Coordinates of C-alpha atoms in Angstrom, one line a residue:
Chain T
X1 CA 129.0 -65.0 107.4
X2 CA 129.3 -64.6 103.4
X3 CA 127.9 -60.6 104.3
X4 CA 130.7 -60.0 107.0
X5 CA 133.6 -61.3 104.8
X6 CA 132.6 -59.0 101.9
X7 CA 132.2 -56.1 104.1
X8 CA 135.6 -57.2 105.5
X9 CA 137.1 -57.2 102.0
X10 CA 135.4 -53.7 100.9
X11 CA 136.5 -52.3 104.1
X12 CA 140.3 -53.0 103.0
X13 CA 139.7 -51.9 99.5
X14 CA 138.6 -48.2 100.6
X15 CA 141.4 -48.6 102.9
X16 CA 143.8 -49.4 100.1
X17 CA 142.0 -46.8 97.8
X18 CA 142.4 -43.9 100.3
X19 CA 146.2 -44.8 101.1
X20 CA 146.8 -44.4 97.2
X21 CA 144.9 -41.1 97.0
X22 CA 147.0 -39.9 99.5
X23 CA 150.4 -40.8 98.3
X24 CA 148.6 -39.1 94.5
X25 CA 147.8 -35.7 96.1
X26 CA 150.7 -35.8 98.1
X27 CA 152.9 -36.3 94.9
X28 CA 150.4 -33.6 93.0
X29 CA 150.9 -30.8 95.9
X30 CA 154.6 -31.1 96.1
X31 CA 156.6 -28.6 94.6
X32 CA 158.6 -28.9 91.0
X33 CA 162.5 -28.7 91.9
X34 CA 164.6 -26.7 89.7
X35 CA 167.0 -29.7 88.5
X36 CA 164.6 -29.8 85.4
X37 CA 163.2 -26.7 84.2
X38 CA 163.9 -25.2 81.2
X39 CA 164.8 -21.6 80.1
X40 CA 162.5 -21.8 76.9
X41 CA 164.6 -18.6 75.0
X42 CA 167.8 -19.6 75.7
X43 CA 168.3 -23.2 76.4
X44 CA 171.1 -24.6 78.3
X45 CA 171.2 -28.2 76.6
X46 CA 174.5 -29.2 79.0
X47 CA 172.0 -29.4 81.9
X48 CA 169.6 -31.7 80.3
X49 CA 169.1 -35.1 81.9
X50 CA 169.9 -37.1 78.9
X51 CA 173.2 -35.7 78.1
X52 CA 174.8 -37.5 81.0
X53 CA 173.6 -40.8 79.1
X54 CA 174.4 -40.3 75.9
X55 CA 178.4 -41.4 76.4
X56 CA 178.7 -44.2 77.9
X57 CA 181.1 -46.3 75.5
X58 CA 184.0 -48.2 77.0
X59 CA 186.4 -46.9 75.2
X60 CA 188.5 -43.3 76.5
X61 CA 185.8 -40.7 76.4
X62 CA 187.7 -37.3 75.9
X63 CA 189.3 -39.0 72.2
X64 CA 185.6 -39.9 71.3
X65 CA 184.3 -36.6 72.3
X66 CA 186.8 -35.0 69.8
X67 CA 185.9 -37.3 67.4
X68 CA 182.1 -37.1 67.1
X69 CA 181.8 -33.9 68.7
X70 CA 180.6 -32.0 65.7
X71 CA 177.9 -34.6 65.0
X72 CA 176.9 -35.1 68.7
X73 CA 177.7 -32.2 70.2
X74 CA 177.5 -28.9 68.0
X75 CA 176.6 -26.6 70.6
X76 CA 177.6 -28.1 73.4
X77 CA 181.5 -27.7 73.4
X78 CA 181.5 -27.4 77.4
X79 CA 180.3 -30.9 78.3
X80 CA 181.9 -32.2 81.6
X81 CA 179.8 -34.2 83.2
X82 CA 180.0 -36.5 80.1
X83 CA 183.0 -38.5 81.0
X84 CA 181.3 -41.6 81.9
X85 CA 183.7 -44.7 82.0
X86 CA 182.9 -48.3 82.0
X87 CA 184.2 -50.0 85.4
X88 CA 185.8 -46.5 86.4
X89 CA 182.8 -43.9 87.4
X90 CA 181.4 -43.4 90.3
X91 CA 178.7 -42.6 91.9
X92 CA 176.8 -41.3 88.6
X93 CA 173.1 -40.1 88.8
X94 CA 171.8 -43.7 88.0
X95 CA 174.7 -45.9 88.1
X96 CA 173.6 -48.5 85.5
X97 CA 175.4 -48.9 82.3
X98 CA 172.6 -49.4 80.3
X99 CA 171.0 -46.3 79.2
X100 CA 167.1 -48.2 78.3
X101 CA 167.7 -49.8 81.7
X102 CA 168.3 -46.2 83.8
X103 CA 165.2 -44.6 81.7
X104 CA 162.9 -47.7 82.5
X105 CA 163.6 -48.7 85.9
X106 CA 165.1 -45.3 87.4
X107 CA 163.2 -42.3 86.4
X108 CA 160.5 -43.9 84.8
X109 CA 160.2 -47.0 87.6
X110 CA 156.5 -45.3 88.2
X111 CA 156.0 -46.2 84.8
X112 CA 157.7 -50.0 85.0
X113 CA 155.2 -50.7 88.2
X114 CA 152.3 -50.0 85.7
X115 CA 153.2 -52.2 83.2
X116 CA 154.1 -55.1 85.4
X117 CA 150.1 -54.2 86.9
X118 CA 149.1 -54.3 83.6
X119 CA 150.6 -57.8 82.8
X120 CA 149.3 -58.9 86.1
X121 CA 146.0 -57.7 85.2
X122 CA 146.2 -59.7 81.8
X123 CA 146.9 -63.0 83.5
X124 CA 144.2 -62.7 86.0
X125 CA 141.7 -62.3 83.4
X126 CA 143.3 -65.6 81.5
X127 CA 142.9 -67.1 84.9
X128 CA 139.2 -66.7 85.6
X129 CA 138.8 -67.6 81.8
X130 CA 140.4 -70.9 82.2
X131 CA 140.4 -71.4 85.8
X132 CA 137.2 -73.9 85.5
X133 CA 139.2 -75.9 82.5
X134 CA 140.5 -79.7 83.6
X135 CA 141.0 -80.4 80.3
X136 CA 144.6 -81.6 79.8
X137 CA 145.5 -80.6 76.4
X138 CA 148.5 -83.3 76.5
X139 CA 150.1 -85.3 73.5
X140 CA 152.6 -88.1 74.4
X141 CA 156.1 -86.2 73.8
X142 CA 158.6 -88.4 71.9
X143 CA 162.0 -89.2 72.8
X144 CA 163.6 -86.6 71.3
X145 CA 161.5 -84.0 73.1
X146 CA 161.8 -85.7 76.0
X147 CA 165.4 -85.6 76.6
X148 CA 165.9 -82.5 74.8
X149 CA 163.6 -80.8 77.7
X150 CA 165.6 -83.0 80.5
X151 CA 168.4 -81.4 79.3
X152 CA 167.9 -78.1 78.5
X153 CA 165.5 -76.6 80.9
X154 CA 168.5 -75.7 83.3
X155 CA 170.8 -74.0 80.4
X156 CA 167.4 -71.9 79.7
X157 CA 166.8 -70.7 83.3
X158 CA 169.8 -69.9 83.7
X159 CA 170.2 -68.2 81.0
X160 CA 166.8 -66.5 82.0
X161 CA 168.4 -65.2 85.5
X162 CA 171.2 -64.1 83.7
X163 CA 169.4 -61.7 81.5
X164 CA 167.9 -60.0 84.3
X165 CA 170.2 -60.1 87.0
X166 CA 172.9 -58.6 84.2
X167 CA 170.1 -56.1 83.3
X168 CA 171.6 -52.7 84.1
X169 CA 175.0 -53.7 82.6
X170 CA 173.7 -55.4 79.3
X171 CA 170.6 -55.3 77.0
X172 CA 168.1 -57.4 78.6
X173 CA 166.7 -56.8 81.6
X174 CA 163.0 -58.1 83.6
X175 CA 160.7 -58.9 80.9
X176 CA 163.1 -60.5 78.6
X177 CA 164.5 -63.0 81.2
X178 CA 161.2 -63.5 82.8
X179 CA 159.8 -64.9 79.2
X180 CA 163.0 -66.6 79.0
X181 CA 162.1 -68.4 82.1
X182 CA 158.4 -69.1 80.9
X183 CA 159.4 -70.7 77.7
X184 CA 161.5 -73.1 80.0
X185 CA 158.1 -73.5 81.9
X186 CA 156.2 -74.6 78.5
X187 CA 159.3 -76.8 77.6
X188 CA 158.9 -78.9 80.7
X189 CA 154.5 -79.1 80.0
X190 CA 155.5 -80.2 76.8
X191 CA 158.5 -82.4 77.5
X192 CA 157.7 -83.9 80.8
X193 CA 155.2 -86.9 81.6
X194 CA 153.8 -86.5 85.1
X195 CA 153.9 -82.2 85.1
X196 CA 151.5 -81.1 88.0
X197 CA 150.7 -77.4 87.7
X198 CA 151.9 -75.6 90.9
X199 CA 149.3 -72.8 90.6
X200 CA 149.9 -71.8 94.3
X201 CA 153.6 -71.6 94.2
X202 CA 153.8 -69.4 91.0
X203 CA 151.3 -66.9 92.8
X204 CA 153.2 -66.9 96.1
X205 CA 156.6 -65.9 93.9
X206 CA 154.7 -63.4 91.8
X207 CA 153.1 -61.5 95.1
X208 CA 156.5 -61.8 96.8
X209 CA 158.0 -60.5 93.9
X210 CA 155.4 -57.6 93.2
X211 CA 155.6 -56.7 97.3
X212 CA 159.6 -56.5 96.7
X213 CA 159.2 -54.0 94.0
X214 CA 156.5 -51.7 95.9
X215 CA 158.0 -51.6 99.1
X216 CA 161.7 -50.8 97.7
X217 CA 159.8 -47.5 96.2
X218 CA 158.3 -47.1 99.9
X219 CA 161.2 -47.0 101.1
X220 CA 162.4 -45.2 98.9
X221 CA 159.7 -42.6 99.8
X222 CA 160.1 -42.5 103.5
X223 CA 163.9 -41.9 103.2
X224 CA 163.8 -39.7 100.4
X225 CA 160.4 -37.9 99.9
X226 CA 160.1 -39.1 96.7
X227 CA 158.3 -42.4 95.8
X228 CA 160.7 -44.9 93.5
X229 CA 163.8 -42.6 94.6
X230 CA 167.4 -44.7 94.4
X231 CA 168.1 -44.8 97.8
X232 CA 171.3 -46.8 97.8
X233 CA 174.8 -45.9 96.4
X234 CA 174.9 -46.2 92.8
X235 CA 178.6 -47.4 93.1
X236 CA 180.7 -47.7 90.1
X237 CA 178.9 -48.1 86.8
X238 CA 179.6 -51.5 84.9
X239 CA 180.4 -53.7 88.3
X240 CA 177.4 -56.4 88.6
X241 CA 176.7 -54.4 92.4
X242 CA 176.1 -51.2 91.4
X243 CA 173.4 -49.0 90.4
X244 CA 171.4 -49.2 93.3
X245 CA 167.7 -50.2 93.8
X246 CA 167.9 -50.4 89.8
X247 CA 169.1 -53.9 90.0
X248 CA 167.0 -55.2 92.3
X249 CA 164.1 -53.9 91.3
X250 CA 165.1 -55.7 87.7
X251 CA 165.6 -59.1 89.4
X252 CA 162.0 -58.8 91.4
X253 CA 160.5 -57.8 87.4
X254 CA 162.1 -60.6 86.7
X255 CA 160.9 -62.9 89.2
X256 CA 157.8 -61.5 88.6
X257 CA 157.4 -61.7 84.8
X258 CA 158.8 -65.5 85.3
X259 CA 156.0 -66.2 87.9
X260 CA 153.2 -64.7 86.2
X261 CA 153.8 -66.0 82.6
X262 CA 154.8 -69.5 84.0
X263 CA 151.3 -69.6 85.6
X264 CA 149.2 -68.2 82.5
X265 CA 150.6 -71.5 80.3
X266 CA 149.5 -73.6 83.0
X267 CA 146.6 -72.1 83.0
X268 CA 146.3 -72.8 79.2
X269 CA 148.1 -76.5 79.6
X270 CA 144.8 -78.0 81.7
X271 CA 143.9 -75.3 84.6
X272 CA 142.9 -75.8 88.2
X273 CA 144.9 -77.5 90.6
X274 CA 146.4 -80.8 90.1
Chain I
X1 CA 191.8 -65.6 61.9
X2 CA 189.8 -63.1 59.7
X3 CA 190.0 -65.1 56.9
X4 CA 188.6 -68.2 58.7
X5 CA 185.9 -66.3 59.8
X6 CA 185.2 -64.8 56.9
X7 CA 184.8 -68.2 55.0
X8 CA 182.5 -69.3 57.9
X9 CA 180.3 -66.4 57.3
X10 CA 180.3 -66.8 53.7
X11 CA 179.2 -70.8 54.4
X12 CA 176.4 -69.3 56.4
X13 CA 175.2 -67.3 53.7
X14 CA 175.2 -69.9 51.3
X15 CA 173.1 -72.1 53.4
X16 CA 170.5 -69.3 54.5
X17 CA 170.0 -68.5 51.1
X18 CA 170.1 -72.5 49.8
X19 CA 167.3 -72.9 52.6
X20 CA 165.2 -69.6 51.6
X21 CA 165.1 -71.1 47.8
X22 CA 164.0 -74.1 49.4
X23 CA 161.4 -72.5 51.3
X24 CA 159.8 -71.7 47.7
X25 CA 160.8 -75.0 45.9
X26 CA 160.1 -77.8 48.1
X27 CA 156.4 -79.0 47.4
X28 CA 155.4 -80.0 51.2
X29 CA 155.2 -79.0 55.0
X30 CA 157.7 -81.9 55.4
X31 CA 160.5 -80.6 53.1
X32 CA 160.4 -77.4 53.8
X33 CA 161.0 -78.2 57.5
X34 CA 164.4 -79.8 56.0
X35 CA 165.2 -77.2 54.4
X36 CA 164.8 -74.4 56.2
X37 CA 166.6 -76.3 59.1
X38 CA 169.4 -77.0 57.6
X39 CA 169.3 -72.8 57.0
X40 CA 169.3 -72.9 60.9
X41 CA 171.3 -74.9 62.3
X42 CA 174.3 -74.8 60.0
X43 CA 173.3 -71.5 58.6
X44 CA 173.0 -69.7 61.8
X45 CA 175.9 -72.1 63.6
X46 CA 178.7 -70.8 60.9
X47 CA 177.7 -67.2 60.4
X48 CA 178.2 -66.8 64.5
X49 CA 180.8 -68.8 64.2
X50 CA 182.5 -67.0 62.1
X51 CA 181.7 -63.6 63.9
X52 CA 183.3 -65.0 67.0
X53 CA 186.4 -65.7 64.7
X54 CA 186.4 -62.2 63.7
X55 CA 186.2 -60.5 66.9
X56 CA 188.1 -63.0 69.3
X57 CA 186.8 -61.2 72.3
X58 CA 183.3 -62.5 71.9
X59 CA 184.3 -66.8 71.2
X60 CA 183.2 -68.1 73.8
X61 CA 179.8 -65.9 73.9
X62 CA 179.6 -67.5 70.4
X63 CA 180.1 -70.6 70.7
X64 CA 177.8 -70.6 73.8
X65 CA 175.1 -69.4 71.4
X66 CA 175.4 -71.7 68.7
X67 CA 175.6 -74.5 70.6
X68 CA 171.9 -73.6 71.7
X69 CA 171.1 -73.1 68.4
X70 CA 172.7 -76.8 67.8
X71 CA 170.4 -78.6 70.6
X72 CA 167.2 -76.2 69.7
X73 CA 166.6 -76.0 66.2
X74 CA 166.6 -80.1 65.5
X75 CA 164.6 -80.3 68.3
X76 CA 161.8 -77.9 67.5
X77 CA 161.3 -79.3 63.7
X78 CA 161.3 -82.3 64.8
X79 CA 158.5 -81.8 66.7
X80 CA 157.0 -79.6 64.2
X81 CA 156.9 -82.3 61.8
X82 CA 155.5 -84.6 64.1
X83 CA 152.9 -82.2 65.3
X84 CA 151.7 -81.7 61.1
X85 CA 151.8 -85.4 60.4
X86 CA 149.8 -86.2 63.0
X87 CA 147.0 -83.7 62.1
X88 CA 147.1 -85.1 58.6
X89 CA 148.6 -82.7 56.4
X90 CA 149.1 -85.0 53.3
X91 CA 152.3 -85.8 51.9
X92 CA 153.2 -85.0 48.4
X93 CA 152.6 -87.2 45.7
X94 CA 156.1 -88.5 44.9
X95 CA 156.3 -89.6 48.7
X96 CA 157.4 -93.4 48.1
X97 CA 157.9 -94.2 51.5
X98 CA 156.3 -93.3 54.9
X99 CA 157.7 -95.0 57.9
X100 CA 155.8 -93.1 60.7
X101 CA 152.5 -94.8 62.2
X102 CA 149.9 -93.1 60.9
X103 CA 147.7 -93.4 64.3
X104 CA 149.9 -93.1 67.8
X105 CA 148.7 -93.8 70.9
X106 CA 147.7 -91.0 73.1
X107 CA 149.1 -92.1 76.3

């Protein structure tokens, strides 16, 4: 019974190993497009990627342009594409109005599903660490804790979901509000009396969460080819619904980050369930 | 409005730098916790404050902020205090009084 399970389980790892072999070859073999190559002699800086992102203040951009445009601009005097307005443009390459947030979530989102991997990774390894520890490392909180963790684990959530669901508009973003929400996790283990760990519940969120990310860049690659693509209108930059898959990949990081931190201090607080 | 905020921040100042020097003058874990406190909460608390005087746009962000500083920092040396006395870190010898039980129980 034990031998047919593990075969079972080894079956639908090759399975899950070929799939991704695939979708690598398939994203090796496919040709470079021309949007980003280069003439090495005689560079044409106006077409590089970054030079759509390098204005995007709120104020008017043509006056700025003529301000700074000997320090940011020398040679590039014929820059059109660069008028980016707050709450005006539309439809921009990535439509988020943070630059850190279009580089890490849009063209680098590849990149993003490795580092959430890697953080998942991290708190599995705590897990089978700790998993076998009852021990509740508990001290009797005083009054002041007490209410001050009553009170405040609310504000700090919701500040939490703020951060990321604002992450294309302001600094911020997944991981920031995610820890956000964690340290309101370890307020309530440290505040409350009777805290059961809900081990289950934080994995179920973090899968959910994790799926949510992956299958947007599915879709992403059955609509458009490419794997990660931004499938949806961008809409106008600096409205909360814009930008795309960009934001909701951010809230699933989010999510995500929340979950999986939230369930490595549990692990720490006493392990195991209940 | 500029120059309230300006006094605010300079009443920050003061009180991050009075709460640095205490840092090095204080002779235990217990009065250093005062000190630098005080450097947080009205420190911090005035200096954004006083920003949010300066720049009227950003108030209420401001206010939002120090008013998490305000139910935060007390809280957190508080029980920072706590945690040290109870593992025993010794007071200094011109302590005259201490009031909190030296054994709590665990439960």
């Amino acid at each position: 019974m034990k031998n047919t399970q593990g075969m079972v389980n080894a079956f639908f790892a090759f399975l899950l190993v070929v799939i991704l072999g695939i979708f690598f070859f398939n994203a090796i073999n496919q040709p470079l497009g021309n949007g980003l190559v280069l003439n090495k002699d005689n560079p044409d800086l106006s077409k590089r990627v970054s030079i759509h992102y390098i204005l995007k203040n709120v104020h008017n951009a043509e006056d700025y342009l003529a301000q700074h445009k000997s320090s940011y601009f020398r040679n590039r005097d014929k820059v059109k594409s660069s008028n980016l307005e707050f709450g005006k443009t539309k439809n921009a390459e990535s439509g988020s109005a943070n630059e850190v947030t279009s580089i890490v979530v849009n063209y680098r989102g590849f990149d993003t599903l490795g580092e959430v991997t890697v953080l998942f990774i991290s708190i599995l390894g705590l897990g089978m660490l700790l998993h076998e520890n009852k021990k509740k490392y508990w001290a009797k909180p005083s009054l002041i804790v007490r209410t001050g963790a009553n009170f405040l684990f609310p504000f700090i959530v919701l500040f939490g979901v703020y951060v990321f669901v604002h992450g294309h508009l302001t600094p911020g973003g997944g991981f920031p509000g995610g820890t956000i929400i964690a340290s309101a996790a370890l307020l309530l283990i440290l505040g409350l009396k009777d805290f059961k760990n809900k081990l289950t519940m934080t994995k179920i969120i973090e899968s959910l969460a994790g799926l949510t990310f992956a299958g947007l860049g599915l879709v992403g690659l059955f609509t458009n080819g490419s794997f990660l693509t931004n499938f949806l209108p961008s809409g106008t930059m600096g409205l909360l619904v814009s930008s795309g898959i960009t934001a909701l990949i951010y809230i699933a990081v989010g999510i995500k980050v929340a979950a999986e931190l939230s369930s490595g201090i549990m692990e720490m607080n006493g392990g195991g369930e209940e | 409005m500029e120059i309230i905020g300006i006094i605010l921040i300079s009443i920050g100042v003061i009180f991050s730098t009075l709460g640095a020097l205490g840092l090095i003058r204080m002779p235990d874990i217990y009065n250093r916790l005062q000190t630098s406190t005080k450097a947080t909460t009205l420190g911090a608390f005035s200096t954004i404050i006083g920003v949010g005087f300066m720049h009227p746009a950003w108030l209420i962000k401001t206010i939002l902020i120090a008013f998490f500083i305000l139910m935060t920092a007390p809280i957190s040396s508080h029980n920072l205090g706590k945690a040290a006395h109870k593992a025993g870190i010794p007071l200094t010898d011109k302590t005259q009084i201490d009031e909190c039980p030296q054994k709590e129980e665990n439960k």
